[in-house]
Amino acid sequence: MSPLKGFFNSSVARKFWMAITGLFLITFLLVHLGVNLVMFAGKDAFNQATHFMATNPLIQVMQYVLAAGFLVHIIMGIKLTMQNKAARSVGYAYENAAANSSWSSRNMIISGGLVLVFLILHMRNFFYEMKFTENIGTYTLDGVVLHNDFLLVSSLFTTWYYVVIYVLAFIALGIHLNHGFQSAFQSAGWKNSNWKGLMQTVGTVFSAIIAIGFSAIAIYFFLNPAQ
Amino acid sequence: MSSNKDMDLLLKIWRQADANSKGELVDYNVTGISPDSSFLEMLDVLNEQLVEKGQEPVVFDHDCREGICGMCSLFINGEAHGPGDQITTCQLHMRSFNDGDTIYIEPFRATAMPVIKDLVVDRSSMDKIQQAGGYVSVNTSGNTQDANALPIPKADADAAFDAATCIGCGACIATCKNASAMLFLSAKVSQFALLPQGKVEAADRVKNMVRVMDEEGFGNCTNTGACEVECPKGISLDNIARMNREYLSASLAD
Ligand code: SF4
Ligand code: FES
């Protein structure tokens, strides 16, 4: 076997890389939620926060790492699912899967797929608008030219169906994370029975914070449109 | 749930002439089943009734009929080894069912464990995994060391013993939505890796066994935990985490 082949290309390695990229994406979610929460501090504070994110060199580098993390996680997830389907070419006539496992654990490709659809929409609505267009107005505050990203975000949240899609996507993400969080530790080999309960609890609380946190911001600005 | 009254049941059983034929579920009515009989005895009664009618009996795997050999299989009403925790099919009793029930009886399903006939599947892919490293190369030529001369922490000995109770039945594979063999493999890895005799070959063992598992076409674990629930011996997911650790550090050292 060629050196390190097993570390990149084997069933155990694929799980490991799913886990590592998953945990990395989880930390990104926390940062993202943190920035979004600044919206509650008002327009200027939020625009300063996005200005920082758009100009800080470390964040700029991490953007590419993040994109790579997403790609690996998504491509490997699809590949794993295809291999796993092939591993049972003839299925059961009657399967009582609920007797031994949770829906969220069995349907990561569905919850993940929904998040991916949202992610594409999200990139178009925010990332593309913020980075590649001049559609967003600017203004100067304390000598710094700021993009009015606050206006872009808060105005999207005034559209009811966008808010519905947004909230549904974060429910799907919460379901995905509820299994994914503790699953990542198992795949990386960092789990045992002593830690199992705690990891599941932390994972569930974390999933709820992400799902409720992001949704709450959207709903708040829908109910209290910013001027 | 049950009375002492004999039961009549509708069985939906997978019949398949050989590995290359297309199989199908066939309905059978079986009568006069004692609630105290085991599931396999119920199938024996069915087969007698079929033979009397001049029909071909249903082929199924079994041997010890006391939960130790791992030969019996069957996917019963949607679960490997049927309902009930930590039992094999031969330890399942008809009192777990009710008079008039419909029972689905299917073979274990995995591309790497194809049906040979009816309910019998070819589990030699599991043997190949075992042969790839599930052993220790110790000399048994008559001058073996006294086992007690090797001090082993009690916790390790217990965990190794628990892993060693795996009977290689394949229920974990049959249950897993990905037909992954990781619980089986991890039990075989842990049984040795935890003990000093097994540590010597630990790195090669886990790498070779995982390689053969992948080659045989088993799926990738996604941590649903279904295997642990359906395993008749209660093999813990801890073993899979340990195997992942062993494997990742062994392949990093390549
Ligand atoms: S781990 Fe359990 S279910 Fe899997 S082969 Fe061993 S005894 Fe059977
Ligand atoms: S026949 Fe031996 S374990 Fe069931």
Coordinates of C-alpha atoms and ligand atoms in Angstrom, one line a residue:
Chain A
M1 CA 0.0 0.0 0.0
S2 CA 1.4 3.4 -0.9
P3 CA 2.2 5.7 2.1
L4 CA -0.8 7.3 3.8
K5 CA -3.2 5.9 1.3
G6 CA -5.3 4.5 4.1
F7 CA -5.4 7.9 5.7
F8 CA -7.2 9.3 2.7
N9 CA -8.8 6.5 0.9
S10 CA -10.6 3.9 3.0
S11 CA -13.9 3.6 4.7
V12 CA -12.5 4.6 8.1
A13 CA -10.6 7.6 6.5
R14 CA -13.7 8.8 4.7
K15 CA -15.5 8.9 8.0
F16 CA -12.6 10.7 9.6
W17 CA -12.6 13.4 6.9
M18 CA -16.4 13.8 7.2
A19 CA -15.9 14.3 10.9
I20 CA -13.0 16.8 10.6
T21 CA -14.7 18.9 8.0
G22 CA -18.0 18.7 9.9
L23 CA -16.4 19.9 13.1
F24 CA -14.7 22.7 11.1
L25 CA -18.0 23.8 9.6
I26 CA -19.5 23.7 13.1
T27 CA -17.0 26.3 14.3
F28 CA -17.7 28.4 11.3
L29 CA -21.4 28.3 12.1
L30 CA -20.6 29.7 15.6
V31 CA -18.6 32.6 14.1
H32 CA -21.3 33.3 11.6
L33 CA -24.0 33.3 14.2
G34 CA -21.9 35.6 16.3
V35 CA -21.6 38.1 13.5
N36 CA -25.4 37.9 12.7
L37 CA -26.2 38.6 16.3
V38 CA -24.5 41.9 16.0
M39 CA -27.5 43.0 13.9
F40 CA -29.3 43.5 17.2
A41 CA -26.7 46.2 18.0
G42 CA -27.9 48.2 15.1
K43 CA -26.9 49.1 11.5
D44 CA -23.5 50.6 12.1
A45 CA -22.3 47.9 14.5
F46 CA -23.3 45.2 12.0
N47 CA -21.7 47.0 9.0
Q48 CA -18.5 47.4 11.0
A49 CA -18.6 43.7 11.8
T50 CA -19.0 42.7 8.1
H51 CA -16.4 45.2 7.2
F52 CA -14.0 43.5 9.6
M53 CA -14.9 40.1 8.1
A54 CA -14.3 41.4 4.6
T55 CA -11.0 43.0 5.3
N56 CA -9.2 40.9 8.0
P57 CA -6.4 39.0 6.3
L58 CA -6.9 35.9 8.4
I59 CA -10.6 35.7 7.6
Q60 CA -9.8 36.1 4.0
V61 CA -7.5 33.1 4.0
M62 CA -9.9 31.1 6.1
Q63 CA -12.6 31.7 3.4
Y64 CA -10.7 29.4 1.1
V65 CA -10.2 26.8 3.8
L66 CA -13.9 27.1 4.5
A67 CA -14.8 26.6 0.8
A68 CA -12.5 23.6 0.7
G69 CA -14.1 22.2 3.9
F70 CA -17.6 22.5 2.4
L71 CA -16.5 20.9 -0.9
V72 CA -14.8 17.9 0.9
H73 CA -17.8 17.4 3.2
I74 CA -20.4 17.6 0.4
I75 CA -18.5 15.5 -2.2
M76 CA -17.5 12.9 0.3
G77 CA -21.0 12.8 1.7
I78 CA -22.5 12.1 -1.7
K79 CA -19.8 9.5 -2.4
L80 CA -20.4 7.8 0.9
T81 CA -24.1 7.6 0.2
M82 CA -23.6 6.1 -3.2
Q83 CA -21.2 3.5 -1.9
N84 CA -23.6 2.7 1.0
K85 CA -26.5 2.3 -1.4
A86 CA -24.4 -0.1 -3.5
A87 CA -23.5 -2.1 -0.4
R88 CA -27.1 -3.3 -0.2
S89 CA -28.2 -3.9 -3.8
V90 CA -31.3 -5.8 -2.8
G91 CA -33.3 -4.2 0.0
Y92 CA -35.7 -5.6 2.5
A93 CA -39.4 -5.9 1.9
Y94 CA -40.1 -4.9 5.5
E95 CA -37.6 -2.9 7.6
N96 CA -38.3 -1.7 11.1
A97 CA -35.5 0.8 11.2
A98 CA -37.1 2.9 13.9
A99 CA -36.6 0.0 16.3
N100 CA -32.8 0.6 16.3
S101 CA -31.9 4.1 15.1
S102 CA -33.1 7.7 14.9
W103 CA -34.5 9.3 11.7
S104 CA -31.9 12.0 11.8
S105 CA -29.0 9.5 11.9
R106 CA -30.4 7.6 8.9
N107 CA -31.2 10.6 6.7
M108 CA -28.1 12.8 6.8
I109 CA -28.1 13.0 3.0
I110 CA -31.7 14.4 3.1
S111 CA -31.1 17.0 5.9
G112 CA -27.7 17.8 4.4
G113 CA -29.1 18.0 0.9
L114 CA -31.7 20.6 2.1
V115 CA -29.0 22.6 3.7
L116 CA -27.0 22.5 0.5
V117 CA -30.0 23.8 -1.6
F118 CA -30.3 26.6 1.0
L119 CA -26.5 27.2 0.9
I120 CA -26.6 27.8 -2.9
L121 CA -29.5 30.3 -2.5
H122 CA -27.7 31.9 0.4
M123 CA -24.5 32.4 -1.6
R124 CA -26.5 34.0 -4.3
N125 CA -28.4 36.3 -2.0
F126 CA -25.7 37.4 0.4
F127 CA -22.2 36.3 -0.5
Y128 CA -22.5 37.2 -4.2
E129 CA -24.3 40.5 -3.5
M130 CA -21.7 41.5 -0.9
K131 CA -18.6 40.4 -2.7
F132 CA -19.2 40.7 -6.4
T133 CA -21.7 43.4 -7.0
E134 CA -21.9 47.1 -6.3
N135 CA -25.6 46.9 -5.6
I136 CA -25.1 47.7 -2.0
G137 CA -24.8 51.3 -1.1
T138 CA -21.8 52.6 1.0
Y139 CA -21.4 55.4 3.5
T140 CA -18.6 56.7 5.6
L141 CA -18.4 56.3 9.3
D142 CA -15.4 57.6 11.4
G143 CA -13.5 57.9 8.2
V144 CA -14.1 54.2 7.1
V145 CA -16.2 53.4 4.0
L146 CA -18.7 50.8 5.0
H147 CA -21.0 48.7 2.8
N148 CA -24.6 48.8 4.0
D149 CA -24.8 45.1 4.4
F150 CA -27.3 45.6 7.2
L151 CA -29.8 46.9 4.7
L152 CA -29.3 44.0 2.4
V153 CA -29.9 41.4 5.1
S154 CA -32.7 43.2 6.9
S155 CA -34.6 43.9 3.7
L156 CA -34.4 40.2 2.6
F157 CA -36.0 39.4 6.0
T158 CA -39.0 41.5 5.1
T159 CA -40.1 38.9 2.5
W160 CA -42.3 36.4 4.3
Y161 CA -41.4 33.4 2.0
Y162 CA -37.7 34.1 2.3
V163 CA -38.1 33.9 6.1
V164 CA -40.0 30.7 5.8
I165 CA -37.3 29.1 3.6
Y166 CA -34.7 30.4 6.0
V167 CA -36.2 29.0 9.1
L168 CA -36.9 25.6 7.4
A169 CA -33.3 25.4 6.3
F170 CA -32.1 26.0 9.8
I171 CA -34.5 23.3 11.1
A172 CA -32.9 20.9 8.6
L173 CA -29.4 22.1 9.7
G174 CA -30.4 21.5 13.4
I175 CA -31.5 17.9 12.6
H176 CA -28.3 17.4 10.6
L177 CA -26.1 18.7 13.5
N178 CA -28.0 16.7 16.1
H179 CA -26.6 13.5 14.7
G180 CA -23.5 15.0 13.1
F181 CA -22.0 16.6 16.3
Q182 CA -21.6 13.4 18.3
S183 CA -21.1 11.3 15.2
A184 CA -18.0 13.3 14.4
F185 CA -16.4 12.4 17.7
Q186 CA -17.2 8.7 17.2
S187 CA -15.7 8.7 13.7
A188 CA -12.5 10.4 14.8
G189 CA -12.2 7.8 17.6
W190 CA -12.6 10.4 20.4
K191 CA -15.7 8.8 22.0
N192 CA -16.5 6.1 24.4
S193 CA -19.5 5.1 26.6
N194 CA -18.4 7.5 29.4
W195 CA -18.6 10.5 27.2
K196 CA -21.4 9.4 24.9
G197 CA -24.3 10.9 27.0
L198 CA -22.5 14.2 27.5
M199 CA -21.6 14.5 23.8
Q200 CA -25.1 13.8 22.7
T201 CA -26.5 16.4 25.1
V202 CA -23.9 19.1 24.0
G203 CA -24.7 18.2 20.4
T204 CA -28.4 18.7 20.9
V205 CA -28.0 21.9 22.8
F206 CA -25.6 23.2 20.1
S207 CA -28.0 22.2 17.3
A208 CA -30.8 24.0 19.0
I209 CA -28.7 27.2 19.5
I210 CA -27.8 27.3 15.9
A211 CA -31.3 26.6 14.6
I212 CA -33.0 28.9 17.0
G213 CA -30.3 31.6 16.9
F214 CA -30.3 32.1 13.1
S215 CA -34.1 31.7 12.8
A216 CA -34.8 34.2 15.7
I217 CA -32.8 36.9 13.9
A218 CA -34.8 36.4 10.7
I219 CA -38.1 36.4 12.5
Y220 CA -37.2 39.4 14.6
F221 CA -36.4 41.5 11.6
F222 CA -39.5 40.3 9.8
L223 CA -41.7 41.4 12.7
N224 CA -39.7 44.6 13.3
P225 CA -38.5 45.8 9.9
A226 CA -35.5 48.0 10.1
Q227 CA -35.8 51.5 8.7
Chain B
M1 CA -49.0 -10.9 25.3
S2 CA -49.4 -14.6 24.8
S3 CA -51.4 -17.4 26.1
N4 CA -50.6 -21.1 26.1
K5 CA -53.0 -21.6 23.1
D6 CA -51.4 -22.9 20.0
M7 CA -51.0 -20.2 17.3
D8 CA -51.8 -20.0 13.6
L9 CA -49.6 -17.6 11.7
L10 CA -49.2 -16.1 8.2
L11 CA -45.6 -16.3 7.2
K12 CA -44.2 -14.2 4.3
I13 CA -40.9 -16.0 3.5
W14 CA -38.3 -15.1 0.9
R15 CA -37.9 -18.0 -1.5
Q16 CA -35.0 -18.1 -4.0
A17 CA -34.0 -21.1 -5.9
D18 CA -30.3 -20.3 -6.1
A19 CA -27.8 -17.4 -6.2
N20 CA -28.7 -16.5 -9.7
S21 CA -32.5 -16.7 -9.6
K22 CA -34.8 -13.9 -8.8
G23 CA -36.5 -14.5 -5.5
E24 CA -39.8 -13.5 -4.1
L25 CA -41.8 -13.4 -0.9
V26 CA -44.2 -16.4 -0.6
D27 CA -47.1 -16.7 1.8
Y28 CA -47.4 -19.7 4.0
N29 CA -50.0 -20.5 6.6
V30 CA -48.6 -22.5 9.5
T31 CA -50.9 -23.9 12.2
G32 CA -50.6 -25.4 15.6
I33 CA -47.5 -23.6 16.8
S34 CA -46.8 -23.8 20.5
P35 CA -45.9 -20.4 22.1
D36 CA -43.1 -22.2 23.9
S37 CA -41.4 -23.3 20.7
S38 CA -38.4 -21.4 19.4
F39 CA -38.6 -19.5 16.1
L40 CA -36.5 -22.1 14.3
E41 CA -38.7 -24.9 15.7
M42 CA -41.6 -23.1 14.2
L43 CA -39.8 -23.2 10.8
D44 CA -39.2 -26.9 11.4
V45 CA -42.9 -27.4 11.8
L46 CA -43.6 -25.4 8.7
N47 CA -41.1 -27.5 6.8
E48 CA -42.7 -30.7 8.0
Q49 CA -46.0 -29.4 6.8
L50 CA -44.5 -28.5 3.4
V51 CA -42.8 -31.9 3.0
E52 CA -46.1 -33.6 3.8
K53 CA -47.7 -31.6 1.0
G54 CA -44.9 -32.5 -1.3
Q55 CA -43.4 -29.0 -1.5
E56 CA -39.8 -28.0 -1.1
P57 CA -38.9 -27.1 2.5
V58 CA -37.5 -23.6 3.3
V59 CA -33.8 -23.6 3.6
F60 CA -32.4 -21.6 6.5
D61 CA -29.1 -21.6 8.5
H62 CA -28.7 -22.9 12.0
D63 CA -26.4 -25.0 14.1
C64 CA -26.0 -24.8 17.8
R65 CA -29.5 -23.4 18.5
E66 CA -28.3 -22.0 21.8
G67 CA -27.0 -18.6 20.8
I68 CA -23.3 -19.4 20.6
C69 CA -22.3 -20.4 17.1
G70 CA -23.6 -17.4 15.1
M71 CA -25.0 -19.6 12.3
C72 CA -28.7 -18.7 12.5
S73 CA -29.6 -15.4 10.8
L74 CA -32.9 -14.1 9.4
F75 CA -34.4 -10.7 9.2
I76 CA -37.7 -11.1 11.1
N77 CA -40.4 -8.4 10.9
G78 CA -37.9 -5.8 9.9
E79 CA -35.2 -6.6 12.5
A80 CA -32.1 -8.9 12.4
H81 CA -32.8 -11.9 14.7
G82 CA -36.3 -10.5 15.1
P83 CA -37.7 -8.6 18.0
G84 CA -36.1 -8.8 21.5
D85 CA -32.8 -7.6 22.8
Q86 CA -29.5 -9.4 22.7
I87 CA -30.8 -12.7 21.4
T88 CA -30.1 -14.7 18.3
T89 CA -32.9 -16.1 16.1
C90 CA -32.5 -19.5 17.7
Q91 CA -33.2 -17.9 21.1
L92 CA -36.3 -16.1 19.9
H93 CA -39.5 -17.8 21.1
M94 CA -42.9 -17.8 19.6
R95 CA -44.4 -16.3 22.7
S96 CA -43.0 -13.0 21.3
F97 CA -45.8 -13.2 18.7
N98 CA -49.5 -13.4 18.8
D99 CA -52.0 -15.8 17.3
G100 CA -53.0 -14.6 13.8
D101 CA -49.8 -12.5 13.3
T102 CA -48.2 -12.0 10.0
I103 CA -44.4 -12.5 10.1
Y104 CA -42.0 -11.4 7.5
I105 CA -38.9 -13.6 7.2
E106 CA -36.2 -12.4 4.9
P107 CA -32.5 -13.3 4.5
F108 CA -29.8 -10.9 5.8
R109 CA -29.2 -8.4 3.0
A110 CA -25.8 -7.1 1.9
T111 CA -24.1 -7.0 -1.5
A112 CA -21.2 -8.6 0.2
M113 CA -23.4 -11.4 1.6
P114 CA -25.4 -12.7 -1.4
V115 CA -28.3 -15.1 -1.0
I116 CA -27.3 -18.7 -1.8
K117 CA -30.8 -20.2 -1.4
D118 CA -34.0 -19.0 0.3
L119 CA -32.9 -17.6 3.6
V120 CA -29.3 -18.7 3.5
V121 CA -26.6 -16.1 2.7
D122 CA -22.9 -16.5 1.9
R123 CA -21.1 -14.9 4.8
S124 CA -17.6 -15.9 3.6
S125 CA -16.8 -12.2 3.1
M126 CA -16.8 -12.0 6.9
D127 CA -14.4 -15.0 7.1
K128 CA -12.0 -13.1 4.7
I129 CA -12.0 -10.1 7.0
Q130 CA -11.2 -12.4 9.9
Q131 CA -8.4 -14.2 8.0
A132 CA -6.8 -10.8 7.1
G133 CA -5.7 -10.3 10.7
G134 CA -8.1 -11.6 13.3
Y135 CA -5.5 -13.7 15.0
V136 CA -2.3 -13.6 17.0
S137 CA 0.9 -15.3 15.7
V138 CA 1.8 -17.0 18.9
N139 CA 3.8 -20.2 19.2
T140 CA 1.7 -23.1 20.5
S141 CA 4.3 -25.7 20.2
G142 CA 4.1 -26.9 23.8
N143 CA 6.3 -24.3 25.5
T144 CA 3.7 -21.6 25.7
Q145 CA 4.0 -19.1 28.5
D146 CA 1.7 -19.2 31.5
A147 CA -1.1 -16.8 30.8
N148 CA -1.0 -15.4 34.4
A149 CA 2.6 -14.4 33.9
L150 CA 1.4 -11.5 31.8
P151 CA -0.3 -8.9 34.0
I152 CA -3.3 -7.3 32.3
P153 CA -5.5 -4.6 33.8
K154 CA -8.9 -6.0 34.7
A155 CA -10.7 -3.3 32.7
D156 CA -8.8 -4.2 29.6
A157 CA -9.3 -7.9 30.1
D158 CA -13.1 -7.3 30.5
A159 CA -13.3 -5.1 27.4
A160 CA -11.3 -7.6 25.4
F161 CA -13.6 -10.4 26.6
D162 CA -16.7 -8.5 25.8
A163 CA -15.4 -7.9 22.3
A164 CA -14.5 -11.6 22.0
T165 CA -18.2 -12.6 22.6
C166 CA -18.9 -11.6 19.0
I167 CA -20.2 -14.7 17.3
G168 CA -19.7 -13.4 13.8
C169 CA -23.4 -13.7 12.9
G170 CA -23.6 -10.7 10.6
A171 CA -26.7 -9.2 12.2
C172 CA -24.8 -5.8 12.5
I173 CA -24.2 -5.9 8.8
A174 CA -27.8 -6.9 8.0
T175 CA -29.2 -4.2 10.2
C176 CA -27.0 -1.4 9.1
K177 CA -28.6 0.8 6.5
N178 CA -25.1 0.9 4.9
A179 CA -24.4 -2.8 5.2
S180 CA -21.3 -1.8 7.1
A181 CA -19.2 -4.5 8.8
M182 CA -17.6 -2.1 11.2
L183 CA -19.1 -3.5 14.4
F184 CA -18.0 -7.0 13.6
L185 CA -14.5 -5.9 12.5
S186 CA -14.1 -3.6 15.5
A187 CA -15.0 -6.4 17.9
K188 CA -12.3 -8.6 16.2
V189 CA -9.8 -5.8 16.4
S190 CA -10.5 -4.9 20.0
Q191 CA -10.4 -8.4 21.2
F192 CA -6.7 -8.5 20.4
A193 CA -5.6 -4.9 20.5
L194 CA -6.4 -4.6 24.2
L195 CA -4.2 -7.5 25.2
P196 CA -0.4 -7.6 25.2
Q197 CA -0.3 -10.6 22.9
G198 CA -2.4 -8.8 20.3
K199 CA -0.6 -5.5 20.5
V200 CA 2.4 -6.8 18.6
E201 CA 0.5 -7.1 15.3
A202 CA -2.1 -4.4 16.1
A203 CA -1.2 -1.9 13.4
D204 CA -1.0 -4.4 10.5
R205 CA -4.1 -6.2 11.8
V206 CA -6.4 -3.2 11.7
K207 CA -5.1 -2.0 8.3
N208 CA -5.4 -5.3 6.6
M209 CA -8.8 -6.1 8.1
V210 CA -10.2 -2.7 7.0
R211 CA -8.7 -3.1 3.5
V212 CA -10.3 -6.5 3.0
M213 CA -13.6 -5.1 4.4
D214 CA -13.5 -2.3 1.8
E215 CA -12.6 -4.7 -1.0
E216 CA -15.4 -7.0 -0.1
G217 CA -17.9 -4.2 -0.8
F218 CA -19.2 -3.5 2.7
G219 CA -20.6 0.0 3.2
N220 CA -19.2 2.9 5.3
C221 CA -20.3 3.4 8.9
T222 CA -22.4 6.5 9.5
N223 CA -22.9 6.0 13.2
T224 CA -26.6 5.3 13.2
G225 CA -25.9 2.9 16.1
A226 CA -28.4 0.3 14.8
C227 CA -25.8 -2.5 14.9
E228 CA -25.2 -2.1 18.6
V229 CA -29.0 -2.3 19.3
E230 CA -29.5 -5.4 17.2
C231 CA -26.3 -7.3 18.0
P232 CA -27.2 -10.4 19.9
K233 CA -24.1 -10.1 22.0
G234 CA -24.4 -6.4 22.8
I235 CA -21.1 -5.5 21.2
S236 CA -20.5 -1.8 22.0
L237 CA -20.0 1.1 19.6
D238 CA -16.9 1.9 21.8
N239 CA -15.2 -0.8 19.8
I240 CA -15.8 1.1 16.5
A241 CA -14.3 4.3 18.0
R242 CA -11.3 2.2 19.2
M243 CA -10.9 0.7 15.8
N244 CA -11.1 4.1 14.2
R245 CA -8.3 5.3 16.6
E246 CA -6.2 2.3 15.9
Y247 CA -6.7 2.5 12.2
L248 CA -6.0 6.2 11.8
S249 CA -2.9 6.2 13.9
A250 CA -1.6 3.0 12.2
S251 CA -2.2 4.5 8.7
L252 CA -0.6 7.8 9.7
A253 CA 2.5 5.9 10.6
D254 CA 2.8 4.5 7.1
Ligands
SF4_1 S1 -20.8 -7.7 16.3 FE1 -22.7 -8.7 17.1 S2 -24.1 -8.6 15.3 FE2 -22.1 -8.3 14.5 S3 -21.3 -10.3 13.9 FE3 -20.6 -9.9 16.0 S4 -22.2 -10.8 17.3 FE4 -23.1 -10.6 15.3
FES2 S1 -28.0 -21.5 15.7 FE1 -26.1 -21.1 16.8 S2 -26.4 -19.0 17.4 FE2 -28.3 -19.5 16.6

